[in-house]
Short mmCIF file of C-alpha atoms in Angstrom, two decimals:
data_model
loop_
_atom_site.label_atom_id
_atom_site.label_comp_id
_atom_site.label_asym_id
_atom_site.label_seq_id
_atom_site.Cartn_x
_atom_site.Cartn_y
_atom_site.Cartn_z
CA MET A 42 31.56 -7.06 36.55
CA ASN A 43 34.17 -8.15 38.93
CA ASN A 44 33.76 -9.54 42.58
CA TYR A 45 34.53 -6.23 44.32
CA MET A 46 31.80 -3.75 42.12
CA LYS A 47 29.06 -6.24 43.45
CA SER A 48 30.37 -6.49 46.72
CA LEU A 49 30.00 -2.04 46.86
CA GLY A 50 27.07 -2.72 45.92
CA ALA A 51 25.46 -4.83 47.79
CA ILE A 52 26.77 -3.02 50.66
CA LEU A 53 25.23 0.33 48.83
CA ILE A 54 22.12 -1.18 48.62
CA TYR A 55 22.09 -2.97 52.48
CA ALA A 56 23.24 0.50 53.62
CA ILE A 57 20.07 2.48 52.19
CA LEU A 58 17.85 -0.45 52.77
CA ILE A 59 18.87 0.25 56.79
CA PHE A 60 19.13 4.02 56.92
CA GLY A 61 16.47 4.82 54.21
CA CYS A 62 13.48 3.01 55.86
CA LYS A 63 13.81 3.90 59.35
CA GLU A 64 10.46 4.95 60.19
CA LYS A 65 9.22 8.89 60.26
CA GLN A 66 7.02 9.74 62.89
CA THR A 67 3.70 11.38 61.98
CA LEU A 68 2.49 12.00 65.67
CA PRO A 69 3.33 14.90 67.59
CA ASP A 70 5.46 14.44 70.34
CA PRO A 71 3.85 14.69 73.87
CA LEU A 72 5.28 18.90 73.93
CA LYS A 73 3.60 19.22 70.46
CA ALA A 74 0.64 17.06 71.40
CA GLY A 75 -2.27 19.10 73.23
CA TRP A 76 -6.09 18.97 73.73
CA ASN A 77 -8.71 20.92 72.08
CA GLY A 78 -5.94 23.24 70.41
CA ASN A 79 -4.41 23.57 74.20
CA ALA A 80 -1.00 22.22 75.63
CA VAL A 81 -1.05 20.39 78.22
CA CYS A 82 2.26 20.02 78.75
CA GLU A 83 5.45 22.31 79.37
CA VAL A 84 8.99 22.04 79.32
CA LEU A 85 10.40 22.43 83.15
CA LYS A 86 14.78 21.52 81.56
CA ASP A 87 15.64 20.71 78.25
CA ASN A 88 19.55 20.10 77.59
CA LYS A 89 21.35 18.01 75.72
CA GLU A 90 21.02 14.82 77.33
CA LEU A 91 17.38 14.99 78.39
CA ARG A 92 14.11 16.82 77.98
CA VAL A 93 11.67 16.91 81.37
CA LEU A 94 7.90 17.57 81.19
CA LYS A 95 5.16 18.35 83.16
CA CYS A 96 1.75 17.31 81.70
CA THR A 97 -1.57 18.42 83.65
CA PHE A 98 -5.00 17.19 82.77
CA GLU A 99 -8.15 18.93 84.65
CA PRO A 100 -10.83 16.44 84.68
CA GLY A 101 -12.13 16.25 80.80
CA VAL A 102 -9.01 17.07 79.40
CA GLY A 103 -6.81 14.31 77.36
CA HIS A 104 -3.61 14.55 75.29
CA GLU A 105 -4.41 13.50 71.61
CA LYS A 106 -2.60 10.80 69.74
CA HIS A 107 1.17 11.08 69.78
CA TYR A 108 4.21 9.65 70.03
CA HIS A 109 6.81 8.80 72.96
CA ASP A 110 10.23 8.46 72.85
CA PRO A 111 12.32 6.42 75.45
CA HIS A 112 11.37 7.99 78.36
CA PHE A 113 10.90 7.62 82.88
CA GLY A 114 6.84 8.91 84.06
CA TYR A 115 6.20 10.04 87.59
CA THR A 116 2.77 10.47 88.77
CA LEU A 117 2.75 13.80 90.54
CA ALA A 118 -1.18 13.97 91.60
CA GLY A 119 -3.08 10.58 90.37
CA GLY A 120 -6.57 10.55 88.52
CA LYS A 121 -8.68 7.97 86.51
CA PHE A 122 -7.82 7.70 82.69
CA LYS A 123 -9.44 6.21 79.69
CA ILE A 124 -6.21 5.70 77.64
CA THR A 125 -6.10 3.97 73.85
CA ASP A 126 -2.58 2.37 72.07
CA GLU A 127 -1.90 -0.56 70.25
CA SER A 128 -3.42 -3.29 72.35
CA GLY A 129 -6.54 -1.19 72.38
CA THR A 130 -8.45 0.91 75.57
CA LYS A 131 -8.65 0.98 78.96
CA GLU A 132 -9.68 2.21 81.72
CA VAL A 133 -7.31 2.94 84.32
CA ASP A 134 -6.55 4.26 88.23
CA VAL A 135 -3.62 6.06 88.45
CA PRO A 136 -2.20 6.82 91.77
CA THR A 137 0.01 9.73 93.25
CA GLY A 138 3.67 8.07 93.52
CA TYR A 139 3.22 5.74 90.25
CA SER A 140 6.16 5.52 88.33
CA PHE A 141 6.65 4.05 84.47
CA SER A 142 9.26 3.88 82.20
CA LYS A 143 9.07 2.37 77.93
CA ASP A 144 12.58 1.51 76.23
CA GLU A 145 11.21 2.00 72.92
CA VAL A 146 9.16 3.90 71.08
CA THR A 147 5.01 3.89 72.11
CA THR A 148 2.41 5.89 70.54
CA HIS A 149 -0.88 6.66 72.97
CA GLU A 150 -3.89 8.98 73.59
CA VAL A 151 -5.59 9.69 77.02
CA LEU A 152 -9.03 11.32 78.40
CA ASN A 153 -8.74 12.05 81.92
CA ILE A 154 -12.41 11.03 83.09
CA GLY A 155 -12.04 11.39 86.47
CA GLU A 156 -13.04 14.38 89.49
CA THR A 157 -9.53 15.56 90.16
CA THR A 158 -6.74 16.90 88.30
CA ALA A 159 -3.81 14.79 87.69
CA VAL A 160 0.03 15.63 86.63
CA PHE A 161 2.56 13.27 85.14
CA MET A 162 6.28 14.64 85.08
CA ILE A 163 7.77 12.80 81.48
CA ILE A 164 11.45 12.16 81.44
CA GLU A 165 12.44 11.43 77.96
CA TYR A 166 16.02 10.48 77.41
CA LYS A 167 18.40 11.94 73.98
#
């Protein structure tokens, strides 16, 4: 086998490893994830650049385990949540007006353990 064929074979194997091993997400995204079969998020805007969701959690309502692509979020109405992610489970008070963002894909599940309805706006980048 000549050097050209060896180089071509190495490039092909490298390409297969890079593009063929991309992790496929098995969890639902935030729009498809719900709670006890009911949707908690609605689409406010969806175009080629971004998707904007409004997610509403009444007391005792959560969001089943799901993934988020890179996004920015803003709390329209705060509340108290139990959040489970890759670092464990914690209880947090999320104040109205709180903003957050992630630059990578993340996963979590949440439950509103407070006494008020909490509402979030999520802006996902495409």
